[in-house]
Coordinates of C-alpha atoms in Angstrom, one line a residue:
X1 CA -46.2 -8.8 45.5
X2 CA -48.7 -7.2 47.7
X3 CA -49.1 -8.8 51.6
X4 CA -52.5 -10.3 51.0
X5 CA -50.7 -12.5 48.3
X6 CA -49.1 -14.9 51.0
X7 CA -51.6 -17.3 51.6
X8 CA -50.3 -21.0 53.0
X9 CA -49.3 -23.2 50.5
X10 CA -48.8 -26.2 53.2
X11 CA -52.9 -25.6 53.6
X12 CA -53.6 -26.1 49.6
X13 CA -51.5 -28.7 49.2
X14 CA -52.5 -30.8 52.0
X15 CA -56.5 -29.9 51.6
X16 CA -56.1 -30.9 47.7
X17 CA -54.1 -34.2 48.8
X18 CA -56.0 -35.8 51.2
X19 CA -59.3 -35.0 48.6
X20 CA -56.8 -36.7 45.8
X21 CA -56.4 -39.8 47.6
X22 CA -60.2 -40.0 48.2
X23 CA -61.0 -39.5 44.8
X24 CA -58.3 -42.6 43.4
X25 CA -60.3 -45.3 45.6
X26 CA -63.4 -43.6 43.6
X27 CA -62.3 -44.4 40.4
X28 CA -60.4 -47.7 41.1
X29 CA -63.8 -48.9 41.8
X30 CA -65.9 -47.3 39.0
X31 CA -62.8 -48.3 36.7
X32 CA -64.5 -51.8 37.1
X33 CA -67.9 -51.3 34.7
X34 CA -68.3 -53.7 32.5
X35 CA -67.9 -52.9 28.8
X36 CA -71.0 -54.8 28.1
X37 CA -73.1 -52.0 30.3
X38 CA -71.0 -49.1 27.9
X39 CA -72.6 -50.7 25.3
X40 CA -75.6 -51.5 26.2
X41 CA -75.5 -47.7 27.2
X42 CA -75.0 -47.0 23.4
X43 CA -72.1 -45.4 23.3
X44 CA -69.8 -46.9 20.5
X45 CA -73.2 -47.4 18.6
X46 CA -73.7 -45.5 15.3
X47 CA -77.3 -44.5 16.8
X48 CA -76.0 -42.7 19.4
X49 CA -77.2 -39.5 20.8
X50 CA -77.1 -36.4 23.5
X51 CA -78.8 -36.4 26.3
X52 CA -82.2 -35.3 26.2
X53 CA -81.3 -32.4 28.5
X54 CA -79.0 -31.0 26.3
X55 CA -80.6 -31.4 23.2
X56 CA -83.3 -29.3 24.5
X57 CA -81.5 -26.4 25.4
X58 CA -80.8 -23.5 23.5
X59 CA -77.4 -23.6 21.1
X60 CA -75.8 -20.2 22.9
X61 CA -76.5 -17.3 20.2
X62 CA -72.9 -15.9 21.0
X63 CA -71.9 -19.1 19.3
X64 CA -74.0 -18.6 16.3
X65 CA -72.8 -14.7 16.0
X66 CA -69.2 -16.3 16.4
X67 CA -69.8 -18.9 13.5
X68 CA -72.1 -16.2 11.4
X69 CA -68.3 -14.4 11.7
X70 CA -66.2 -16.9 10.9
X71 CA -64.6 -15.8 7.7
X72 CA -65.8 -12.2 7.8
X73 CA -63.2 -10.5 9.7
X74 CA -64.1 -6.9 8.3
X75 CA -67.8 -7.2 10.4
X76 CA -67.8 -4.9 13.2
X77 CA -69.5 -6.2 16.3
X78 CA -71.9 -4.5 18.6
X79 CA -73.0 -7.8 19.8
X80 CA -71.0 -9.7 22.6
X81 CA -71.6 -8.4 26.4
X82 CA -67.4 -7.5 26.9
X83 CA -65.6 -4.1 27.7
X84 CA -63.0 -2.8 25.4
X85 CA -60.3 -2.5 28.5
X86 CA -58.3 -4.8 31.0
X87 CA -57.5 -5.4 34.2
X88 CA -55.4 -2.4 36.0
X89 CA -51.8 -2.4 35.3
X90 CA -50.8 -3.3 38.8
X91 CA -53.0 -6.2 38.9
X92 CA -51.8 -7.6 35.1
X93 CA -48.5 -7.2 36.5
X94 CA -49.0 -9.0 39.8
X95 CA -49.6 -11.7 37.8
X96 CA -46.8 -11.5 35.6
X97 CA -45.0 -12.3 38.9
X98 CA -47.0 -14.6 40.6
X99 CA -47.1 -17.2 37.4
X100 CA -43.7 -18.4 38.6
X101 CA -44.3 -18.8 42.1
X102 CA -45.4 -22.8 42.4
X103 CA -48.4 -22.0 44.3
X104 CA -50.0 -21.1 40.8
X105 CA -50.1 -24.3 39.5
X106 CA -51.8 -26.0 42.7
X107 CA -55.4 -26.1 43.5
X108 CA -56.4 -23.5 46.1
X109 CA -59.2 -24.0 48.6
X110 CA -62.4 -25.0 46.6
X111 CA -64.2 -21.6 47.3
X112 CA -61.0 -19.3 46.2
X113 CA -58.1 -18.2 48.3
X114 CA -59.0 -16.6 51.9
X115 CA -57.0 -13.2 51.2
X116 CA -59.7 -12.9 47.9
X117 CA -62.5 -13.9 49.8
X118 CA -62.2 -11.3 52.5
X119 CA -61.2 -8.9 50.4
X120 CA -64.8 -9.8 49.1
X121 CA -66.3 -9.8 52.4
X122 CA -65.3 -6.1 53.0
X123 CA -66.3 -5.0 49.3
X124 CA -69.5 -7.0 49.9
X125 CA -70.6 -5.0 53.5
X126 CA -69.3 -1.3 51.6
X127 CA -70.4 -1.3 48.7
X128 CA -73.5 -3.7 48.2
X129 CA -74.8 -3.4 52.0
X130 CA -74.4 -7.3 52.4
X131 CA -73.4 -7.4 56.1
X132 CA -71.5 -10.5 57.0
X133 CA -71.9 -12.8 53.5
X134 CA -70.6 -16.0 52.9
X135 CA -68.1 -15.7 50.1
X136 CA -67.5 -18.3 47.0
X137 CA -65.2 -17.5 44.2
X138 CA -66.2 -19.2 41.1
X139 CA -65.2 -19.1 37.2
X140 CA -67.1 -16.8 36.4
X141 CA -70.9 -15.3 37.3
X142 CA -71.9 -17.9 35.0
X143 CA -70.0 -21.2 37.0
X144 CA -71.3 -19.4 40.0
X145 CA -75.3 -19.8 38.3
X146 CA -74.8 -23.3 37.8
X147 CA -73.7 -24.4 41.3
X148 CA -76.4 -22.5 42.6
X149 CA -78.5 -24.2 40.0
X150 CA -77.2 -27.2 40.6
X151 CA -77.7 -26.9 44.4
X152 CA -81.9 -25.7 44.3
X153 CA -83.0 -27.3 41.5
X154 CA -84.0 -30.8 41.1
X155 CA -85.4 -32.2 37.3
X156 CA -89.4 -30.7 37.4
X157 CA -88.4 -28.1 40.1
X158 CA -89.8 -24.9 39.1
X159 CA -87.8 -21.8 38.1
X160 CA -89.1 -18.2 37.2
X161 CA -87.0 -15.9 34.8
X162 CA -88.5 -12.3 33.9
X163 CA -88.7 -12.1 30.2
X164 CA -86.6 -10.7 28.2
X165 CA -84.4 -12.8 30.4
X166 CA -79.9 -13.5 30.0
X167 CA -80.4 -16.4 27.4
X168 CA -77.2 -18.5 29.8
X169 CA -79.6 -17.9 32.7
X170 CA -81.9 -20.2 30.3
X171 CA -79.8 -22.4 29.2
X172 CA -78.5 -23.2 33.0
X173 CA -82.2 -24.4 33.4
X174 CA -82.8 -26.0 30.4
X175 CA -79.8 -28.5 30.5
X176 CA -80.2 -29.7 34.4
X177 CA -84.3 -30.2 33.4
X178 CA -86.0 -27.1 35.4
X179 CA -89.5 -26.6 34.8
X180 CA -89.0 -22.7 33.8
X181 CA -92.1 -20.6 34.3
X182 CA -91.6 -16.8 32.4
X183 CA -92.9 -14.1 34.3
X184 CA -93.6 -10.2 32.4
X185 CA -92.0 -7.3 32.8
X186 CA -94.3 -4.0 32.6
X187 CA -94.1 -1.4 29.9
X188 CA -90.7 0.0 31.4
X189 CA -89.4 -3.1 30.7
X190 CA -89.4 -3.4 35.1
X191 CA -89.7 -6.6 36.0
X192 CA -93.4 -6.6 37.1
X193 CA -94.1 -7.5 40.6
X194 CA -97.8 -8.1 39.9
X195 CA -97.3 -10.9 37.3
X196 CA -94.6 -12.6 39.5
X197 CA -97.4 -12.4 42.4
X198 CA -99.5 -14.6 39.8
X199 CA -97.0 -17.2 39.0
X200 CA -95.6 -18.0 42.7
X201 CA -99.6 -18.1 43.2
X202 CA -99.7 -21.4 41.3
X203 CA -97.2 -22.8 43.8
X204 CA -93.9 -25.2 43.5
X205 CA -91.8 -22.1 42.4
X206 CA -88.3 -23.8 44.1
X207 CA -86.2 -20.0 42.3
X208 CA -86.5 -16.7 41.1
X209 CA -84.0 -15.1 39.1
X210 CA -83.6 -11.3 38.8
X211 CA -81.0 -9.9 36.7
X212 CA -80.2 -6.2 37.6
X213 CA -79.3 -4.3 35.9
X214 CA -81.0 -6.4 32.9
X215 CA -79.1 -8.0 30.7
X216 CA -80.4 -7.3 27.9
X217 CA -82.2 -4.4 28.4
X218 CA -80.2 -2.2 30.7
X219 CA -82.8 -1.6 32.9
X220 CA -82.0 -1.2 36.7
X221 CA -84.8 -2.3 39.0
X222 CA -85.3 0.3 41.9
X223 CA -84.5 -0.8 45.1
X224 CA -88.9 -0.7 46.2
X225 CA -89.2 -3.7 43.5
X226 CA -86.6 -5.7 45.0
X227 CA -87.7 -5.5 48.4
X228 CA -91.3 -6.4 47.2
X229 CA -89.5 -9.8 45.5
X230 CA -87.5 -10.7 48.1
X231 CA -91.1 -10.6 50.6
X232 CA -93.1 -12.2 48.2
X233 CA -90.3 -15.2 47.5
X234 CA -89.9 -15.7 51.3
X235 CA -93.8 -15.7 51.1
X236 CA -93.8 -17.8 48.8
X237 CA -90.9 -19.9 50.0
X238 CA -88.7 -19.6 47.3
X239 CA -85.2 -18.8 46.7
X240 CA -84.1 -14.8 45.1
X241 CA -81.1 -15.5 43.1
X242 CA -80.1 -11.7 42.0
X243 CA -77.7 -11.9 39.4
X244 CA -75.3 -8.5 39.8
X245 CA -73.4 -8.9 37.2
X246 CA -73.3 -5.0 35.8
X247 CA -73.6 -3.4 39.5
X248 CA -71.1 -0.6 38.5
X249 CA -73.1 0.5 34.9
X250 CA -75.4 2.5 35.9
X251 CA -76.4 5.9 34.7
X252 CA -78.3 9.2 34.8
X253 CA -78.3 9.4 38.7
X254 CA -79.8 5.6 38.8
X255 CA -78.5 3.3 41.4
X256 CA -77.8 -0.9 42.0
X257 CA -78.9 -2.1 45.2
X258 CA -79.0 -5.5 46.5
X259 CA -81.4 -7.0 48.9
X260 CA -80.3 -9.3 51.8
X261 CA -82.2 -12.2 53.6
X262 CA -81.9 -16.1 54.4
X263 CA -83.3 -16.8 51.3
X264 CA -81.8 -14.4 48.8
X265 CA -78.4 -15.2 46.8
X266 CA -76.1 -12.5 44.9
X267 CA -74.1 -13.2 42.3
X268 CA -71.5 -10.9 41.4
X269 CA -68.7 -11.0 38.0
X270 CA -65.2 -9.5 37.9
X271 CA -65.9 -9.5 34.1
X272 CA -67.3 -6.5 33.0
X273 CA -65.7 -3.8 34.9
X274 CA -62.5 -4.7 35.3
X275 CA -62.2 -6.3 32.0
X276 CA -61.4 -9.7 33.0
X277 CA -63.5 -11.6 31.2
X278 CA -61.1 -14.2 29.7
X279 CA -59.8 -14.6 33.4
X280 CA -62.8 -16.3 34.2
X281 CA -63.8 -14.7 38.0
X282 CA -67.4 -14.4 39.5
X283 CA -68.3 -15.0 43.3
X284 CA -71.6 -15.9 45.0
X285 CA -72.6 -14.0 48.4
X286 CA -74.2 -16.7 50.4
X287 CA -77.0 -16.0 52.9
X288 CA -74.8 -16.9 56.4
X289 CA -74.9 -20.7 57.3
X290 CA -76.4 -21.5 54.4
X291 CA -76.3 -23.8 51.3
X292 CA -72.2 -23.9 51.9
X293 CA -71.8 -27.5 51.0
X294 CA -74.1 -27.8 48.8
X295 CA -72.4 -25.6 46.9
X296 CA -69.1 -26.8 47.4
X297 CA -70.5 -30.2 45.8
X298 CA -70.8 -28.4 42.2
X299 CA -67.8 -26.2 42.8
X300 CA -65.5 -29.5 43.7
X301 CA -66.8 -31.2 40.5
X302 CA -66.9 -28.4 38.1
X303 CA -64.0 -26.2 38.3
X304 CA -62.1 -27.8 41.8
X305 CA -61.3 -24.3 42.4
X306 CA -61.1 -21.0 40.5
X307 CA -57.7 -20.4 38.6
X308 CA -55.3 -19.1 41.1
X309 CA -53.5 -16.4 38.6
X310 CA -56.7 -15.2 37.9
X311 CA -57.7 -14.8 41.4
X312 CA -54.8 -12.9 41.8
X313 CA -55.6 -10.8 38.9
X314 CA -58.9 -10.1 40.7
X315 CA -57.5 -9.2 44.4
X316 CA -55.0 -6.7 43.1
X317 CA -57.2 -5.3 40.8
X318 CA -59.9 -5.2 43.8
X319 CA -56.6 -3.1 45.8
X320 CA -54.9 -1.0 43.4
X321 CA -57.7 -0.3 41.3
X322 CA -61.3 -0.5 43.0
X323 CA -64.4 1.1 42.7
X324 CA -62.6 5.0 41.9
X325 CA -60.7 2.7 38.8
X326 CA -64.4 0.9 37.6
X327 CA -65.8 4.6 37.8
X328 CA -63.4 6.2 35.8
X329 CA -63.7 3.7 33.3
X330 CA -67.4 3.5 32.7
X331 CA -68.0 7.3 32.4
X332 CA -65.5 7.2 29.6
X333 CA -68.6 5.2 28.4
X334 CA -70.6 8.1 27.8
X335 CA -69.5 8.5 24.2
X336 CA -69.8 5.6 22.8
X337 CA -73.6 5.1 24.6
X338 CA -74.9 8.4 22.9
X339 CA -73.6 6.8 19.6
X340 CA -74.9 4.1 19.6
X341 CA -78.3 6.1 20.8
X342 CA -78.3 8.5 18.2
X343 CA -77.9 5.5 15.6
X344 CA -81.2 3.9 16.5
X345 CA -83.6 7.2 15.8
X346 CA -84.2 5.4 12.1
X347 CA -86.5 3.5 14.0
X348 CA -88.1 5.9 16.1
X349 CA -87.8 7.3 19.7
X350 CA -90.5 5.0 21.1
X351 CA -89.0 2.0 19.9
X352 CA -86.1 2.3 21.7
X353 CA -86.3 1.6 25.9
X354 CA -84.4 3.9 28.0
X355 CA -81.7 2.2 29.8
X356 CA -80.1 3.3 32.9
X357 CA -77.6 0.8 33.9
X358 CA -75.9 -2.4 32.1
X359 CA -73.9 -1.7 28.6
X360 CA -76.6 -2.3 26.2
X361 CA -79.5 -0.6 24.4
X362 CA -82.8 -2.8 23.6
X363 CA -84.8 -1.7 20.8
X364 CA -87.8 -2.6 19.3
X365 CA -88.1 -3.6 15.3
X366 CA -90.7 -2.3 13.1
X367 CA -93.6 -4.6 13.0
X368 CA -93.2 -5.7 9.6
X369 CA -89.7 -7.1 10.6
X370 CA -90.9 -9.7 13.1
X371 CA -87.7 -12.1 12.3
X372 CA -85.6 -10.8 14.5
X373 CA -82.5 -13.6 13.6
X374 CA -82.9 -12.7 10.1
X375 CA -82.4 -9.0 10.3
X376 CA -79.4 -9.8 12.3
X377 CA -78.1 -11.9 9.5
X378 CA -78.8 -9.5 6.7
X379 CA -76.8 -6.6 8.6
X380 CA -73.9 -8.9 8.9
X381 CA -73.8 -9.8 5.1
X382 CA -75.1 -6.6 4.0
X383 CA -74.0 -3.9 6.2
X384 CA -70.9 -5.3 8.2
X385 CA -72.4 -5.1 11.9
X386 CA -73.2 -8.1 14.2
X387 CA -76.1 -7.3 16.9
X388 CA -77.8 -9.9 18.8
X389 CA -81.4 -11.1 18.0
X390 CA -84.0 -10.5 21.0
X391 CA -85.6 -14.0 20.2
X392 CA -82.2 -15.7 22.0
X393 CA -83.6 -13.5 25.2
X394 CA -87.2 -14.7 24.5
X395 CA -88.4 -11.6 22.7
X396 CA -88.8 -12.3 18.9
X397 CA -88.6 -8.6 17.1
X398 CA -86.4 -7.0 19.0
X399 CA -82.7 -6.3 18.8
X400 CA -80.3 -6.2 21.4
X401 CA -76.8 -3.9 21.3
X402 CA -73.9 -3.8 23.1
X403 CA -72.0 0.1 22.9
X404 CA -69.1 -0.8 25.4
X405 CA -67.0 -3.5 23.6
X406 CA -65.1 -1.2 21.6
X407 CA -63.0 1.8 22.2
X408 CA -64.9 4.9 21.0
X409 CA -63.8 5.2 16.9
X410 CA -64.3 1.6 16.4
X411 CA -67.7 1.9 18.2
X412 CA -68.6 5.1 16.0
X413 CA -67.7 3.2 12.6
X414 CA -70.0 0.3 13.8
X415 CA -72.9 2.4 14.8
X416 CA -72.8 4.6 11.8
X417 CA -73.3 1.1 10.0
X418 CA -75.6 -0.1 12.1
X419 CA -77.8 3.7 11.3
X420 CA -77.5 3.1 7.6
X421 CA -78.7 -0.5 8.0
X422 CA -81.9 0.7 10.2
X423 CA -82.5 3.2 7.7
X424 CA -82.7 1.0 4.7
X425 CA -85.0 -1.3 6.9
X426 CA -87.6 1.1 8.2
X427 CA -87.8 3.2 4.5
X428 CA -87.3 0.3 2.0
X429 CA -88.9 -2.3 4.1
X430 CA -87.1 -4.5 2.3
X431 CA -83.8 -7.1 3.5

């Protein structure tokens, strides 16, 4: 095992034990409700239901387009956000090795072990310009949302998301009871700075969230636009959460930049371009001195700490792989993006937005096809390819598709499905 591997399991162990103990005495005493207040709560009662909070957020649309599969396993999907490769070798194999070792089945330090975290830190400061962040590891860019959610957002607080916006982003919101205020993007599909100015004008706006590049549309927001958000939230006096998720896809000479400032927070995923998305790694960059234990309150009751393996997946794959490894594998991209281009001309050049960054195209249906959700349906059933609808981003009529979640003949059958399918739509007009 690499050097940076041998982090103090005396450290863990204790930290973890003396939080144990503390937690016991909790529950001996909450042990003691009375089973008349469980049921005067409902629960064993045939009436019972959800909380309110959940039942008004969105059921995930990856779900649906998993259960719309269920049963169709010849269906070729352009529709989940995942790459098509894994982890470096070194790094899949560093965990083959470390799985043994005890210190993988202990908790680690809530915020991830200190060898990942400032391996972070100098990524971070390289790569991103972030000079002296505070690092958290989480499960995920999505675990990493929620604390922060969690953390800013009281029930009624205010929270802007650009529309079309990352439908978890929404969901985040809609389940802890944010008051969500949807700002525009202009004709580029760039979130637009002029509409934002209007909504923070009204006042109480607690977040902003950017997501760049865009998820869905693929759009990377030039480095001007940011700096203009991050003055006009400080203005403002509201939190920037910048949600980097696809930092490394970018293309045709356009570039990701961050922004930094006391009241800015990045939010980074292992995910997409080192393929680790079933190992479950994201990290937040914290503005210095700031929000730390807040943070560490939703991190200590969500996960506890990140899975150790897979940290371990993600610091080897930070040092044997890196950013030369991401690069390598997202211009072997190029392929499978002009396919997936060239199958969207049925329904014309302007309908499709030019993306320069992410791993998906965002196209615009003919305006006799406003049911986005059933077009996706009828290409399932009808022409063996799963998209996903643009209503689940909060823009009916529109289709969003992903070209990098299969290697490059699998993505060419599914795009030359998904061209025949277009092209019974726009001449037939008929599903």
């Amino acid at each position: 095992m690499p050097s940076l591997v041998h982090f103090g399991v005396r450290a863990w162990s204790l930290g973890r034990a003396v939080r144990s103990n503390s937690c016991d005495r909790i529950l001996m005493r909450t042990d003691r409700t009375p089973g008349k207040a469980l049921a005067a709560a409902g629960f064993g009662s045939r009436d019972q239901r959800a909380s309110t909070r959940i039942l008004q957020t969105d059921e995930p649309c990856i779900v649906q387009m998993q259960r719309m599969l269920a049963g169709k396993p010849d269906v070729l999907s352009l529709a989940q956000g995942i790459v098509h490769w894994q982890p470096p070798k070194a790094a899949l194999d560093a965990a083959a090795s470390f799985v043994y070792d005890p210190r993988a089945s202990r908790y680690c330090p809530d915020d991830g072990i200190p060898e990942l975290r400032e391996a972070l830190a100098h990524k971070l400061a390289a790569e991103n310009g972030l000079q002296d962040a505070d690092v958290m590891v989480t499960a995920g860019a999505n675990q990493g949302f929620m604390n922060i959610v969690l953390a800013l957002l009281d029930a009624g607080s205010k929270a802007v998301l650009f529309a079309p916006y990352y439908f978890n982003h929404l969901m985040a919101l809609q389940m802890t009871g944010a008051e969500i205020e949807i700002a525009e993007c202009d004709a580029r599909f760039v979130p637009d700075m002029d509409k934002l100015e209007a909504v923070l004008a009204k006042g109480d706006v607690t977040m902003v969230v950017l997501c760049n590049p865009c998820n869905p549309t693929g759009v990377v927001t030039p480095k001007a636009t940011l700096e203009r958000c991050a003055e006009m939230c400080k203005k403002a006096g509201a939190w920037l959460v910048l949600d980097n998720t696809y930092e490394h896809f970018t293309y045709d000479g356009a570039e990701h930049h961050c922004v930094q400032a006391d009241h800015v927070i990045n939010l980074f995923s292992f995910s997409k371009a080192f393929g680790m998305m079933g190992w479950r790694i994201g990290y937040v960059a914290i503005p210095a001195g700031g929000l730390r234990d807040e943070l560490l309150k939703a991190q200590d009751t969500i996960p506890i700490c990140p899975t150790v393996t897979s940290q371990i997946v993600a610091l080897n794959a930070l040092q044997s792989g890196g950013r030369a490894w991401v690069n390598e594998k997202i211009a072997g991209l190029a392929i499978n993006r002009e396919v997936v281009r060239a199958a969207l001309k049925p329904l014309g050049d302007d309908a499709v937005i030019h993306s320069d960054g992410a791993i998906y195209m965002w196209m615009r249906l003919p305006e006799d096809c406003p049911d986005d959700k059933k077009v996706v349906e009828w290409l399932v059933n009808k022409h063996g390819v799963c998209v996903i609808p643009g209503s689940a981003c909060g823009m009916p009529g529109y289709l969003r598709v992903a070209f990098s979640n299969n290697a490059e003949d699998a993505c060419a059958a599914a795009a030359a499905r998904l061209e025949r399918g277009l092209h019974q739509l726009v001449t037939d007009r008929s599903m």
